[in-house]
Amino acid sequence: MRQRATLGSIKQLPDGRYKVTVTVGYTYDVNGKKKQKRHSRIVNSMREAREMLREYDNKTVKHITLKELIAEYFRTSGIKTSTRRTTQSIFNTCLSPLYGKKVDLITGADIDDMLDREEVAETTMNGRCAKIKSLFIYAKKQGYINEVPYFRYRGSMQHTQTMKVLPSVDEMRNILAYVQEHAHYMYLYHMMILIMSSGIRVGEACALRWENIDMTNNTINVLNTVTRGETNYEVSDKPKTETSIRVVPVEHDVLEIINEIPKKSQYVFFGRKMSFVPPATIEKNARRVFNELGYIKLRLYDLRHFHATQLLAHGVDVKTVSHRLGHSSPMTTLNTYTHYVEANDRKAADMMGALVLNKCLDSRNKH
């Protein structure tokens, strides 16, 4: 009989005693292959063997905080810069209250408690869970924990439910009218119009400065975004993707509506301290309005989806839509809005079929 433990094993010998083997380090052969360095000891009972392993495991666990683990993870794992920024943002959003806690004391219930506070699409949460799990797998490999904490793995859908039930144009007209009268944040109406018209992200809208709006050329320069830091939100000049920094044309009358906002701050959308308004604040106010109107699953972010789907439905090419959204490539847009692209492809087939049949074929060949 052989029982495995995290850093060792217990094997019963023919004479009834037990052999405890533990890993004390690693060596490398001439080819650079990693091998375990192990020590063994024989004891008289299973209870004694288990106590020995338990004591050894406790001694070998290195007690570091989650914040220290994350710093080491980025320093040694070879993650590229763009991925690191996204991953760090995920950790800040989902785990920052646990940063001061020792890694070996963090439980799956702790992580569940953090993730249950997030209201995001299932696909987004699915990605966040994967990043968090990778972090704790790294911690186990480094000997900081004996087991990866078990937490509920959320999300498995390819597309969000909200994208399938986006409001119609008429419904959006009614939503905007209601927001204009009832929003607790007075400029939510203006932000919604801007996101619907430009397709920019909520964080990009929160970071927008007056100097980024060109009323002459009818464009906005998307240069920054508001992201979650370790303790609070902050303006970042590091975009989500390389193509996130972009110039987006916006209809002049839309910019005139945005220009109605008093210029009390350098930021177009500002809070009480005349600084940028945090995305969480604006999303909370939008959530309240949507709930009052019965759109329980609708999010402020979905107005960006509304922008993209309307463009695709009206025949705008995927590359243009991808640029306006700041996607890393048109393939990202294709993967996200497959249904709408396929619908346009069918329209194109019907249009070309009618053109060929009615214009290019001799009438004598028509059936």
XYZ file of C-alpha atoms in Angstrom, residues 5-311:
307
model
C 0.979 13.295 -0.175
C 1.784 16.676 -1.584
C 5.529 16.525 -0.994
C 6.037 12.873 -0.127
C 4.575 9.403 0.153
C 3.921 6.614 2.637
C 4.577 2.978 1.734
C 3.827 -0.050 3.898
C 6.713 -2.506 4.080
C 6.376 -6.337 4.233
C 7.206 -6.340 7.955
C 4.243 -4.012 8.702
C 6.255 -0.866 9.244
C 5.906 2.250 7.075
C 8.400 4.032 4.876
C 7.986 7.796 4.656
C 9.633 9.461 1.654
C 9.769 13.222 1.235
C 11.072 15.590 -1.422
C 13.813 17.832 -0.029
C 14.891 19.513 -3.226
C 15.818 19.029 -6.856
C 18.926 18.178 -8.845
C 19.716 18.351 -12.551
C 21.507 15.738 -14.658
C 24.019 16.470 -17.413
C 21.193 17.019 -19.879
C 19.549 19.605 -17.661
C 16.675 17.318 -16.728
C 15.125 18.119 -13.349
C 15.042 15.292 -10.768
C 13.651 15.113 -7.269
C 16.014 14.776 -4.326
C 14.315 12.614 -1.703
C 14.912 11.387 1.851
C 13.262 8.377 3.505
C 12.584 7.242 7.062
C 10.931 4.117 8.482
C 8.353 4.368 11.301
C 6.190 1.845 13.137
C 2.624 3.091 12.485
C 0.517 4.824 9.864
C -0.413 7.507 12.369
C 3.245 8.272 12.999
C 3.905 8.352 9.251
C 1.061 10.792 8.597
C 2.141 13.098 11.425
C 5.656 13.135 10.020
C 4.402 14.133 6.562
C 2.113 16.762 8.014
C 4.967 18.329 10.001
C 7.197 18.254 6.944
C 4.540 19.914 4.764
C 4.047 22.670 7.338
C 7.789 23.303 7.503
C 8.231 23.421 3.730
C 5.378 25.839 2.993
C 6.820 29.313 2.431
C 4.620 31.965 3.993
C 4.236 34.920 1.613
C 1.347 37.271 0.974
C -0.806 37.133 -2.130
C 0.602 40.488 -3.241
C 4.151 39.120 -2.983
C 3.121 35.992 -4.880
C 1.665 38.035 -7.750
C 4.840 40.137 -7.992
C 6.959 36.987 -8.201
C 4.538 35.391 -10.651
C 4.960 38.258 -13.104
C 8.700 38.464 -12.514
C 9.434 34.811 -13.249
C 6.669 33.460 -15.490
C 7.706 35.267 -18.679
C 4.250 36.755 -19.372
C 4.385 39.355 -22.146
C 3.686 42.974 -21.236
C 0.227 43.307 -22.796
C -0.986 40.084 -21.154
C 0.534 41.140 -17.856
C -1.468 44.383 -17.814
C -4.714 42.532 -18.434
C -3.899 39.857 -15.852
C -2.864 42.418 -13.235
C -6.151 44.244 -13.781
C -8.044 40.971 -13.213
C -6.154 40.308 -9.978
C -6.770 43.884 -8.791
C -10.466 43.633 -9.561
C -11.078 40.169 -8.114
C -8.460 39.630 -5.419
C -7.205 42.974 -4.071
C -8.952 42.601 -0.660
C -6.855 39.441 -0.162
C -3.489 40.987 -1.094
C -2.283 41.211 2.514
C -3.290 37.645 3.401
C -0.801 34.753 3.466
C -1.236 32.614 0.356
C -1.374 29.349 2.303
C -4.287 30.710 4.370
C -6.439 31.671 1.388
C -9.329 29.262 0.859
C -11.636 28.550 -2.040
C -14.419 30.182 -0.025
C -12.356 33.399 0.145
C -12.051 33.454 -3.649
C -15.734 32.592 -4.117
C -16.648 35.514 -1.869
C -14.587 37.889 -4.029
C -15.950 36.588 -7.349
C -19.569 36.628 -6.164
C -19.305 40.411 -5.879
C -18.578 40.790 -9.591
C -21.417 41.359 -12.073
C -19.858 40.541 -15.435
C -20.654 38.387 -18.432
C -20.089 34.665 -18.095
C -17.354 34.676 -20.740
C -15.528 37.426 -18.845
C -15.814 35.583 -15.541
C -14.659 32.389 -17.215
C -11.438 34.117 -18.278
C -10.913 35.636 -14.835
C -11.282 32.254 -13.148
C -8.695 30.761 -15.507
C -6.165 33.498 -14.653
C -6.735 33.084 -10.909
C -6.383 29.322 -11.122
C -3.099 29.677 -13.046
C -1.767 31.913 -10.268
C -2.476 29.330 -7.570
C -1.120 26.488 -9.702
C 2.111 28.493 -9.855
C 1.986 28.912 -6.058
C 1.729 25.147 -5.603
C 4.639 24.467 -7.957
C 6.760 26.903 -5.971
C 5.871 25.230 -2.676
C 3.842 28.118 -1.264
C 0.722 25.985 -0.899
C 0.065 22.271 -0.726
C -3.137 22.308 -2.743
C -4.786 24.725 -5.174
C -7.858 26.226 -3.457
C -11.103 24.918 -4.899
C -13.476 27.658 -6.026
C -16.516 27.567 -8.274
C -15.508 27.901 -11.914
C -18.020 30.348 -13.356
C -19.088 30.722 -16.951
C -18.964 28.500 -19.994
C -20.922 30.373 -22.673
C -19.238 31.527 -25.874
C -21.374 34.668 -26.055
C -23.193 36.590 -23.359
C -26.935 36.323 -22.951
C -27.235 40.103 -23.054
C -25.805 40.238 -26.574
C -28.682 38.026 -27.704
C -31.350 40.279 -26.208
C -30.061 43.766 -26.942
C -32.822 46.387 -27.017
C -34.158 47.541 -30.362
C -33.602 51.078 -31.645
C -37.073 52.084 -30.411
C -36.396 50.579 -26.991
C -33.080 52.424 -26.771
C -34.904 55.663 -27.573
C -37.226 55.043 -24.614
C -34.301 54.079 -22.353
C -32.439 57.302 -23.194
C -35.540 59.393 -22.538
C -35.961 57.766 -19.139
C -32.262 58.152 -18.272
C -32.373 61.836 -19.127
C -35.091 62.349 -16.518
C -34.225 59.821 -13.807
C -30.470 59.074 -13.763
C -28.799 59.632 -10.378
C -25.554 60.546 -12.153
C -26.535 63.596 -14.207
C -24.253 62.867 -17.163
C -25.134 59.183 -17.576
C -27.391 60.213 -20.471
C -24.469 61.881 -22.269
C -22.159 58.933 -21.646
C -24.700 56.464 -22.994
C -25.117 58.507 -26.167
C -21.340 58.684 -26.618
C -20.819 54.930 -26.140
C -23.718 54.095 -28.471
C -22.344 56.478 -31.128
C -18.635 55.671 -30.880
C -18.381 52.137 -29.487
C -15.717 53.092 -26.931
C -15.379 51.140 -23.687
C -16.813 52.412 -20.412
C -13.325 52.854 -18.941
C -12.244 54.796 -22.024
C -15.261 57.105 -21.686
C -14.450 57.711 -18.009
C -10.874 58.690 -18.926
C -11.904 61.014 -21.772
C -10.607 64.576 -21.416
C -11.921 67.676 -23.193
C -8.617 67.968 -25.023
C -9.333 64.562 -26.568
C -12.420 65.877 -28.393
C -11.847 67.540 -31.755
C -14.959 69.527 -32.631
C -13.402 70.693 -35.912
C -12.700 67.260 -37.343
C -15.531 65.552 -35.399
C -13.351 62.936 -33.753
C -12.386 61.731 -30.298
C -8.864 60.561 -29.457
C -8.951 57.463 -27.274
C -5.636 57.565 -25.422
C -6.390 56.388 -21.889
C -8.650 54.162 -19.868
C -9.656 53.990 -16.221
C -8.600 50.699 -14.638
C -8.762 49.209 -11.160
C -5.533 49.592 -9.193
C -4.607 47.731 -6.030
C -6.752 49.961 -3.842
C -8.678 52.278 -6.172
C -9.360 53.240 -9.757
C -6.691 55.075 -11.731
C -6.168 56.507 -15.209
C -3.848 54.329 -17.262
C -2.034 55.201 -20.476
C -1.542 51.487 -21.096
C -4.351 50.388 -23.418
C -6.119 47.056 -23.268
C -4.665 46.237 -26.712
C -2.184 48.003 -28.991
C -5.065 49.093 -31.216
C -7.022 50.560 -28.303
C -5.261 53.888 -28.872
C -7.233 55.228 -31.825
C -9.041 58.157 -33.389
C -12.787 57.547 -33.665
C -14.959 59.731 -35.934
C -18.197 60.778 -34.225
C -21.164 62.582 -35.766
C -20.990 66.334 -35.109
C -24.429 66.630 -33.502
C -23.491 63.890 -31.034
C -20.390 65.836 -30.039
C -22.548 68.926 -29.619
C -24.658 67.033 -27.079
C -21.499 65.999 -25.204
C -20.306 69.601 -25.379
C -23.325 70.620 -23.255
C -21.582 69.211 -20.164
C -20.111 72.021 -18.006
C -16.338 72.145 -18.305
C -15.636 72.102 -14.586
C -12.966 69.445 -14.891
C -10.368 68.332 -17.403
C -12.393 65.128 -17.603
C -15.591 65.134 -19.640
C -17.348 62.857 -17.125
C -16.337 63.882 -13.628
C -17.205 63.026 -10.048
C -17.533 64.969 -6.815
C -13.833 65.818 -6.594
C -13.822 67.062 -10.198
C -11.739 64.042 -11.148
C -12.808 61.211 -13.444
C -15.907 59.261 -12.471
C -15.008 55.607 -11.652
C -16.536 52.957 -13.949
C -18.078 51.213 -10.921
C -19.996 54.371 -10.032
C -21.355 54.931 -13.512
C -22.195 51.229 -13.938
C -24.017 51.207 -10.589
C -26.194 54.120 -11.692
C -26.844 52.507 -15.059
C -27.740 49.230 -13.336
C -30.323 51.038 -11.203
C -31.957 52.599 -14.268
C -31.974 49.362 -16.275
C -33.542 47.465 -13.355
C -36.247 50.106 -13.008
C -37.081 49.670 -16.702
C -37.086 45.872 -16.477
C -33.823 45.272 -18.388
C -32.321 43.050 -15.691
C -29.512 41.637 -17.861
C -28.624 44.817 -19.725
C -25.297 46.457 -18.818
C -23.776 49.780 -19.723
C -21.110 47.815 -21.602
C -23.820 46.381 -23.842
C -24.273 49.782 -25.490
C -20.896 49.052 -27.081
C -22.409 45.809 -28.400
C -25.393 47.824 -29.635
C -22.992 50.080 -31.564
C -21.220 47.132 -33.206
C -24.320 45.132 -34.062
C -26.086 48.127 -35.598
C -23.079 48.875 -37.797
